[in-house]
Short mmCIF file of C-alpha atoms in Angstrom, two decimals:
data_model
loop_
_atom_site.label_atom_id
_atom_site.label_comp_id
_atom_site.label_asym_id
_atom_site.label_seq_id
_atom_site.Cartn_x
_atom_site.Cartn_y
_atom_site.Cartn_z
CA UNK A 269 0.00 0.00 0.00
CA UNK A 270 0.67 4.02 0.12
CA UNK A 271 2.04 4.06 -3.28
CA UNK A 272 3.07 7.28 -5.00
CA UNK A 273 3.45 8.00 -8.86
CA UNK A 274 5.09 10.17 -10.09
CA UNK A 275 5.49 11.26 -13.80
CA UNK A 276 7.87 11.31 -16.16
CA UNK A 277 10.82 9.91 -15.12
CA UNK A 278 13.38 11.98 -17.20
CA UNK A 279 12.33 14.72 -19.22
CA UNK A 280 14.69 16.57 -21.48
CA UNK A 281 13.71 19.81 -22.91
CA UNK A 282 14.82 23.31 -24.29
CA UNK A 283 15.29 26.55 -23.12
CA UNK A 284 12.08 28.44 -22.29
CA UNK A 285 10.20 25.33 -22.44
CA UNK A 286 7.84 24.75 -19.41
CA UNK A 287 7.26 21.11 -17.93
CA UNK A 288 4.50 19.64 -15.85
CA UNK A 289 5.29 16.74 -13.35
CA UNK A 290 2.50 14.82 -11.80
CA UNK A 291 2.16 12.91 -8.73
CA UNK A 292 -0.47 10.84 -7.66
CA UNK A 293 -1.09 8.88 -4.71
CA UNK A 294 -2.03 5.79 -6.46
CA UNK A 295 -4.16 3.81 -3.22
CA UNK A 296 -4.86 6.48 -0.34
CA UNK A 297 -5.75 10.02 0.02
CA UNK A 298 -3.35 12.60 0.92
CA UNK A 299 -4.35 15.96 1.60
CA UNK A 300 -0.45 16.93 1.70
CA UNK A 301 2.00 16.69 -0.80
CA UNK A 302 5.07 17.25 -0.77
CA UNK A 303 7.94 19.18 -3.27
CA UNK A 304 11.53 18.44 -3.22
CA UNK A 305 14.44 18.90 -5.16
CA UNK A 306 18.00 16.98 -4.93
CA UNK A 307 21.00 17.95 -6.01
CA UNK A 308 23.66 15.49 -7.03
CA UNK A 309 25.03 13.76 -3.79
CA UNK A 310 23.00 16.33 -1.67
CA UNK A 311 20.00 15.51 0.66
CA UNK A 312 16.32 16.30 -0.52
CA UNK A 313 15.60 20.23 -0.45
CA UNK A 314 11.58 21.00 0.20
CA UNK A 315 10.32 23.36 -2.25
CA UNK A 316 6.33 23.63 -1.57
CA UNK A 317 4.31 22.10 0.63
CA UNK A 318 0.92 21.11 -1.57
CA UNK A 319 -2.29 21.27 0.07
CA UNK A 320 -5.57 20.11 -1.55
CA UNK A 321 -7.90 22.82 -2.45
CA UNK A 322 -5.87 25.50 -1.31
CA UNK A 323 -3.00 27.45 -2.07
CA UNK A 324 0.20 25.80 -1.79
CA UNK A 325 3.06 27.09 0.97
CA UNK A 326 6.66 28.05 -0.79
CA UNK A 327 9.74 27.95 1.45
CA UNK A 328 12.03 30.36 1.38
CA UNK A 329 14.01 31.54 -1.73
CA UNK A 330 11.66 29.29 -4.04
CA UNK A 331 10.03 31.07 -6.74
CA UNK A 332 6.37 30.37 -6.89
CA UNK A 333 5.47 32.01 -9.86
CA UNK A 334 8.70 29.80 -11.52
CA UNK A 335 7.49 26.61 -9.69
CA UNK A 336 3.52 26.57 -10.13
CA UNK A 337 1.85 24.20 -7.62
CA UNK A 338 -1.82 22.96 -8.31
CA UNK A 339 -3.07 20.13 -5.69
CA UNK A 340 -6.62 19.95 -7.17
CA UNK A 341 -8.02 16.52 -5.38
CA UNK A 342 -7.02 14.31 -2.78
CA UNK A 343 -4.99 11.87 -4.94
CA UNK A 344 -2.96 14.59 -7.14
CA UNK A 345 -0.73 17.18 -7.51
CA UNK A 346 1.27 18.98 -10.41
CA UNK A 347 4.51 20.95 -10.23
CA UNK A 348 4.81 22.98 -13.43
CA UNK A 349 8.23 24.53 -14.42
CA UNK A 350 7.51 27.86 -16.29
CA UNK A 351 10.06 28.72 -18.73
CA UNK A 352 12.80 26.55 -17.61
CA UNK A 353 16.56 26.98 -17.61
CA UNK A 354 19.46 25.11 -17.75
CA UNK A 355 20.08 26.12 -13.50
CA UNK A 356 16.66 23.91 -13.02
CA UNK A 357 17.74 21.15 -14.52
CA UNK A 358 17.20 19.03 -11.01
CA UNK A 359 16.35 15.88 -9.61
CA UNK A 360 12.55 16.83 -8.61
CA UNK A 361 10.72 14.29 -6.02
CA UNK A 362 7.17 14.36 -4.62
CA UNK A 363 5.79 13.00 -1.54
CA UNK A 364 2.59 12.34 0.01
CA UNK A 365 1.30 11.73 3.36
CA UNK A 366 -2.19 9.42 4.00
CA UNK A 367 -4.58 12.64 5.82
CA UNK A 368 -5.29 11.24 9.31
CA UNK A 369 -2.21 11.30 11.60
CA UNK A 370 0.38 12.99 11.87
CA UNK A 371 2.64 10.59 12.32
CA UNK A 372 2.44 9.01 8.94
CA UNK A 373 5.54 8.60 7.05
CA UNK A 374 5.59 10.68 3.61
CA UNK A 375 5.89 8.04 0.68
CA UNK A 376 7.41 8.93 -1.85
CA UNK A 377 7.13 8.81 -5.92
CA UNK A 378 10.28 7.52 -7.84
CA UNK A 379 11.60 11.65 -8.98
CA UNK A 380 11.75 13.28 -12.35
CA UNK A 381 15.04 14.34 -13.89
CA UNK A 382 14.71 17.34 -15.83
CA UNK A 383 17.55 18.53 -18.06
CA UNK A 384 17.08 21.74 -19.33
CA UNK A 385 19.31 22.32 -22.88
CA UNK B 975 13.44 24.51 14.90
CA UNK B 976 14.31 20.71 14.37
CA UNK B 977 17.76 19.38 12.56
CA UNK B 978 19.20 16.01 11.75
CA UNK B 979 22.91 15.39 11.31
CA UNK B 980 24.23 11.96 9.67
CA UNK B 981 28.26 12.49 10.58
CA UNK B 982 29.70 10.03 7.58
CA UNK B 983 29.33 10.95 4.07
CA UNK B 984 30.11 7.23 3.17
CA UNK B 985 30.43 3.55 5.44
CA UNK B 986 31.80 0.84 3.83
CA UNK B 987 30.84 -2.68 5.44
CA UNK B 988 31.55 -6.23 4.61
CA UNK B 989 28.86 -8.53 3.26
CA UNK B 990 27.86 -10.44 6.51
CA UNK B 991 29.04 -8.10 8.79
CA UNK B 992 26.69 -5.75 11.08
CA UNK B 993 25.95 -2.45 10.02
CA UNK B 994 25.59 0.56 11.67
CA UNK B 995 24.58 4.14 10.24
CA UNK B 996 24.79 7.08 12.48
CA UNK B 997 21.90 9.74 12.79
CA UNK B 998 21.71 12.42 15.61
CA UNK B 999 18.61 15.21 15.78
CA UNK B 1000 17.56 18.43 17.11
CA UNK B 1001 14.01 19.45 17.91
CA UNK B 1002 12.18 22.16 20.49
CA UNK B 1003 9.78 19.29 21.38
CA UNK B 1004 9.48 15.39 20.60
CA UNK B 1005 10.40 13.95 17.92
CA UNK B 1006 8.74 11.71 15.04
CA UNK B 1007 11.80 9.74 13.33
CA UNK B 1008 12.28 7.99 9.83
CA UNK B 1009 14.80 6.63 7.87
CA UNK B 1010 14.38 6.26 4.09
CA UNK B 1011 16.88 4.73 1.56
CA UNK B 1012 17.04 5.61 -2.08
CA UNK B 1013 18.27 3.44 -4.76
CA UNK B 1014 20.36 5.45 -7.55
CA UNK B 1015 17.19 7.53 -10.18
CA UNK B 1016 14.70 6.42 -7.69
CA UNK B 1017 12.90 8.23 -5.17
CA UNK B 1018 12.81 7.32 -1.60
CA UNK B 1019 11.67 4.34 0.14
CA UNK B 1020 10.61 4.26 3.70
CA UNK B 1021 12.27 2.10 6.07
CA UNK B 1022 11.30 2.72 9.85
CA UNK B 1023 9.84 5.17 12.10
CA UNK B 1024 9.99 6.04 15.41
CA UNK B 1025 6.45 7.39 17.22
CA UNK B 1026 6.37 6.41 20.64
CA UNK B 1027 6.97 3.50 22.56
CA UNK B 1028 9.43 0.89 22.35
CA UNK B 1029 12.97 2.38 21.87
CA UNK B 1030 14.16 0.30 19.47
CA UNK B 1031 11.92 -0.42 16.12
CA UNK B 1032 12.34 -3.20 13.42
CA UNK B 1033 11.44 -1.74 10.06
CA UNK B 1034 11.42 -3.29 6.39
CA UNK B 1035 14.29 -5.59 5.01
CA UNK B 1036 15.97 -6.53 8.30
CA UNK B 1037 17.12 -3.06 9.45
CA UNK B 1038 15.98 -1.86 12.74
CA UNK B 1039 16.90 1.26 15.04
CA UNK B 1040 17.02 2.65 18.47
CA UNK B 1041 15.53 5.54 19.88
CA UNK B 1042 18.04 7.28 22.39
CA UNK B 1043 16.43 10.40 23.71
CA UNK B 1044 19.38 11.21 26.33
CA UNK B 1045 21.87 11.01 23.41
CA UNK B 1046 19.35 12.44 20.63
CA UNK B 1047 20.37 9.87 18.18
CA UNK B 1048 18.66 7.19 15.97
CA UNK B 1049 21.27 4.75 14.83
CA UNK B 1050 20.04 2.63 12.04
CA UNK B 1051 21.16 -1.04 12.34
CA UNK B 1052 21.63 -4.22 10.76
CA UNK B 1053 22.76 -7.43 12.12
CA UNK B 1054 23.76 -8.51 8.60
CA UNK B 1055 24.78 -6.83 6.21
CA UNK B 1056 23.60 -7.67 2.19
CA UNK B 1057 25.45 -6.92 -0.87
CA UNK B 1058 21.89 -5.43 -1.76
CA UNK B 1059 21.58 -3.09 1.12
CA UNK B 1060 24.43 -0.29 -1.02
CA UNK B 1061 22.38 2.63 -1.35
CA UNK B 1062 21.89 6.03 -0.13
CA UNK B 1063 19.93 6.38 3.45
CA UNK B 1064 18.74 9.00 5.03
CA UNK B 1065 17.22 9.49 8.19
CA UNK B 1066 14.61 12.33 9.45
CA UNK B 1067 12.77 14.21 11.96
CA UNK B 1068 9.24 16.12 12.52
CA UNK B 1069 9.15 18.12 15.30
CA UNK B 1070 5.41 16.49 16.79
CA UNK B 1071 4.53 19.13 19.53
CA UNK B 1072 4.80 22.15 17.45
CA UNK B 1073 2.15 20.89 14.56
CA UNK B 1074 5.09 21.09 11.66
CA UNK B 1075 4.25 19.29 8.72
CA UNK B 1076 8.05 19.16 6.86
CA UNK B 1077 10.20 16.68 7.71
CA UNK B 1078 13.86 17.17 7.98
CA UNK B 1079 16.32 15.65 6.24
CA UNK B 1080 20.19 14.87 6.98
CA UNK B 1081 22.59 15.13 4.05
CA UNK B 1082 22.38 11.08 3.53
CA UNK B 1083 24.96 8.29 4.44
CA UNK B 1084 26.13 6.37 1.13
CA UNK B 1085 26.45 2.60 2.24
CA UNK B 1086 28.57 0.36 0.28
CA UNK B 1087 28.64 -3.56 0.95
CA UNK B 1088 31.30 -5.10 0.34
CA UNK B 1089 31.55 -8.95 -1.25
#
């Protein structure tokens, strides 16, 4: 159970091109997601955190009209990369929690790699 | 404000052997406490948590680890170590008395069995 997808897997784009990522929680509802971003041989940085129906929380230094967020149900959410350049190209990861306890572990979907040309 | 440090980069370990990875944390109140791993393009897989309760906790694929709230650490553990088990792991906290949702993640341990 608690299975997340996430997709694609690898995109590869140009310049100025924007990209969608989905991420669905395939078997329970979640009414947090979860944004991250990993760097080569660097721990998971959160972007966002997604919350259905309602506007999603940046963290610091993350640009939210560069990183759109849209958590319209309870099973997904889309991170949409406007006008990409090559300093996004990233390692991009969503999670989800299940939306009764707080002491659920996020699970998480198996990342995007974007490379930006 | 909540923290985890993982002290080694990289632990190498014999296959057969027991393993140990190191975790220590930082929060205002009590602590939730996970480790994932994460297999090379993959995203991460959840091993273990910690809620409440017994100290130490058995989580998926033989690995287990202890709770130590006097020396704030969460060791993860394994009593035998798999050729299988190389990956990346990384272990986190939520801060549970102060109602925040992110978890907090330490800069990963890289585990390499060796045959």
């Amino acid at each position: 159970g608690a299975v997340v997808s996430q997709h694609p897997s690898r995109v590869i784009c140009k310049s100025g091109t924007s990209v969608k990522i989905e991420c669905r929680s395939l078997d329970f509802q979640a009414t947090t997601m979860f944004w991250y971003r990993q760097f080569p041989k660097k721990s998971l940085m959160l972007m966002a955190t997604s919350n259905e129906g309602s506007k999603a929380t940046y963290e610091q230094g993350v640009e939210k009209d560069k990183f759109l967020i849209n958590h319209a149900s309870l099973t997904l959410s889309t991170l949409t990369v406007t006008s990409a350049h090559p300093e996004d190209s990233s390692f991009y990861i969503c999670s989800a929690r299940v939306s009764q306890g707080g002491n659920q572990p996020q699970h998480f979907g198996d990342g995007t790699r974007l490379s930006i040309l | 404000a909540q923290s985890v440090a993982q002290p080694e980069d990289q632990v190498n370990v014999a296959e057969g052997n027991p393993l140990t990875v190191k975790c220590t944390y930082s929060v205002s109140g009590n602590p939730y406490l996970f480790w994932y791993v994460q297999y090379p393009n993959r995203g991460l897989q959840f091993l273990l948590k910690y809620i409440t309760g017994d100290n130490l906790v058995k989580g998926s694929y033989g690995f287990e680890a202890e709770f130590n709230k006097s020396q704030t650490s969460f060791h993860l553990k394994k009593p035998s170590a798999l050729v299988s088990d190389s990956a990346l792991y990384f272990c986190a906290v939520r801060d549970r008395d102060f109602g925040n949702e992110k978890l907090t993640f330490g800069t990963g341990t890289r585990l390499t069995i060796i045959p």
